[in-house]
mmCIF file of C-alpha atoms in Angstrom:
data_model
loop_
_atom_site.group_PDB
_atom_site.id
_atom_site.type_symbol
_atom_site.label_atom_id
_atom_site.label_comp_id
_atom_site.label_asym_id
_atom_site.label_seq_id
_atom_site.Cartn_x
_atom_site.Cartn_y
_atom_site.Cartn_z
ATOM 1 C CA UNK A 1 -0.117 -1.456 -9.220
ATOM 2 C CA UNK A 2 -3.640 0.225 -8.049
ATOM 3 C CA UNK A 3 -2.721 3.080 -5.845
ATOM 4 C CA UNK A 4 -5.533 4.419 -3.977
ATOM 5 C CA UNK A 5 -5.333 8.316 -2.807
ATOM 6 C CA UNK A 6 -7.525 7.601 1.536
ATOM 7 C CA UNK A 7 -8.202 11.098 2.490
ATOM 8 C CA UNK A 8 -11.466 12.113 4.124
ATOM 9 C CA UNK A 9 -13.211 10.001 7.133
ATOM 10 C CA UNK A 10 -13.777 6.818 8.229
ATOM 11 C CA UNK A 11 -17.200 5.982 5.788
ATOM 12 C CA UNK A 12 -14.940 7.512 2.601
ATOM 13 C CA UNK A 13 -12.205 5.998 3.431
ATOM 14 C CA UNK A 14 -14.425 2.808 3.611
ATOM 15 C CA UNK A 15 -15.989 3.755 -0.290
ATOM 16 C CA UNK A 16 -12.348 4.802 -1.722
ATOM 17 C CA UNK A 17 -10.807 1.345 -0.113
ATOM 18 C CA UNK A 18 -13.461 -0.257 -1.073
ATOM 19 C CA UNK A 19 -14.051 0.683 -4.945
ATOM 20 C CA UNK A 20 -10.171 0.881 -5.604
ATOM 21 C CA UNK A 21 -9.483 -3.140 -3.786
ATOM 22 C CA UNK A 22 -12.262 -3.731 -6.509
ATOM 23 C CA UNK A 23 -10.637 -2.369 -9.138
ATOM 24 C CA UNK A 24 -7.551 -3.990 -8.639
ATOM 25 C CA UNK A 25 -9.209 -7.584 -8.372
ATOM 26 C CA UNK A 26 -10.822 -7.179 -12.121
ATOM 27 C CA UNK A 27 -7.983 -6.529 -12.824
ATOM 28 C CA UNK A 28 -5.188 -9.153 -11.101
ATOM 29 C CA UNK A 29 -3.406 -5.508 -9.897
ATOM 30 C CA UNK A 30 -1.591 -4.949 -6.605
ATOM 31 C CA UNK A 31 -3.278 -2.856 -4.795
ATOM 32 C CA UNK A 32 -1.505 0.183 -2.314
ATOM 33 C CA UNK A 33 -2.303 2.965 0.076
ATOM 34 C CA UNK A 34 -1.569 6.310 -0.455
ATOM 35 C CA UNK A 35 -2.123 8.448 3.103
ATOM 36 C CA UNK A 36 0.555 11.096 2.456
ATOM 37 C CA UNK A 37 -3.394 13.584 2.629
ATOM 38 C CA UNK A 38 -3.402 12.870 5.821
ATOM 39 C CA UNK A 39 -0.580 14.899 6.241
ATOM 40 C CA UNK A 40 -2.283 18.113 5.612
ATOM 41 C CA UNK A 41 -5.483 17.419 6.158
ATOM 42 C CA UNK A 42 -5.895 17.530 10.108
ATOM 43 C CA UNK A 43 -9.577 17.266 10.231
ATOM 44 C CA UNK A 44 -9.804 13.421 9.774
ATOM 45 C CA UNK A 45 -7.076 10.757 11.225
ATOM 46 C CA UNK A 46 -6.638 7.479 8.741
ATOM 47 C CA UNK A 47 -8.618 5.025 10.446
ATOM 48 C CA UNK A 48 -8.662 1.938 8.121
ATOM 49 C CA UNK A 49 -5.947 0.266 10.787
ATOM 50 C CA UNK A 50 -9.489 -0.514 13.059
ATOM 51 C CA UNK A 51 -10.421 -3.113 10.272
ATOM 52 C CA UNK A 52 -8.628 -6.534 9.383
ATOM 53 C CA UNK A 53 -8.318 -5.100 5.552
ATOM 54 C CA UNK A 54 -4.608 -5.651 3.822
ATOM 55 C CA UNK A 55 -2.375 -2.565 4.042
ATOM 56 C CA UNK A 56 0.394 -2.226 1.500
ATOM 57 C CA UNK A 57 0.606 1.666 2.212
ATOM 58 C CA UNK A 58 2.374 2.817 -1.420
ATOM 59 C CA UNK A 59 5.727 4.506 -0.762
ATOM 60 C CA UNK A 60 6.702 8.669 -1.042
ATOM 61 C CA UNK A 61 8.628 7.028 -4.510
ATOM 62 C CA UNK A 62 5.116 4.967 -5.815
ATOM 63 C CA UNK A 63 2.696 8.039 -5.260
ATOM 64 C CA UNK A 64 5.388 10.869 -7.435
ATOM 65 C CA UNK A 65 5.848 9.165 -9.986
ATOM 66 C CA UNK A 66 1.856 8.118 -10.286
ATOM 67 C CA UNK A 67 1.233 11.161 -9.306
ATOM 68 C CA UNK A 68 0.298 13.791 -12.804
ATOM 69 C CA UNK A 69 2.140 17.005 -12.739
ATOM 70 C CA UNK A 70 1.879 20.336 -14.617
ATOM 71 C CA UNK A 71 3.724 20.876 -17.861
ATOM 72 C CA UNK A 72 4.875 24.383 -18.273
ATOM 73 C CA UNK A 73 5.052 26.155 -20.878
ATOM 74 C CA UNK A 74 8.017 25.460 -22.286
ATOM 75 C CA UNK A 75 6.801 21.641 -22.827
ATOM 76 C CA UNK A 76 3.945 22.185 -23.785
ATOM 77 C CA UNK A 77 4.897 24.570 -27.066
ATOM 78 C CA UNK A 78 7.509 21.415 -27.219
ATOM 79 C CA UNK A 79 4.685 18.852 -27.020
ATOM 80 C CA UNK A 80 2.322 20.545 -29.780
ATOM 81 C CA UNK A 81 6.044 21.026 -32.321
ATOM 82 C CA UNK A 82 6.154 17.194 -32.414
ATOM 83 C CA UNK A 83 3.036 15.931 -32.688
#
């Protein structure tokens, strides 16, 4: 599964979607759109709805599962010891 985080103006949104769509087709993977960034990004709104695209939105759980979290010092030390 390919998840693309869409943010920015219409041009950026179209570019981000097109690149992600191409990658998904090359790898024969499902494409999901993450629009959670628009909750805090007030300059522009999600605008791809105006186009005839396949909109499969990623759930918050899917986005969280794919988000890289920062490791605390204890986790880094543990990984260093176990390597």
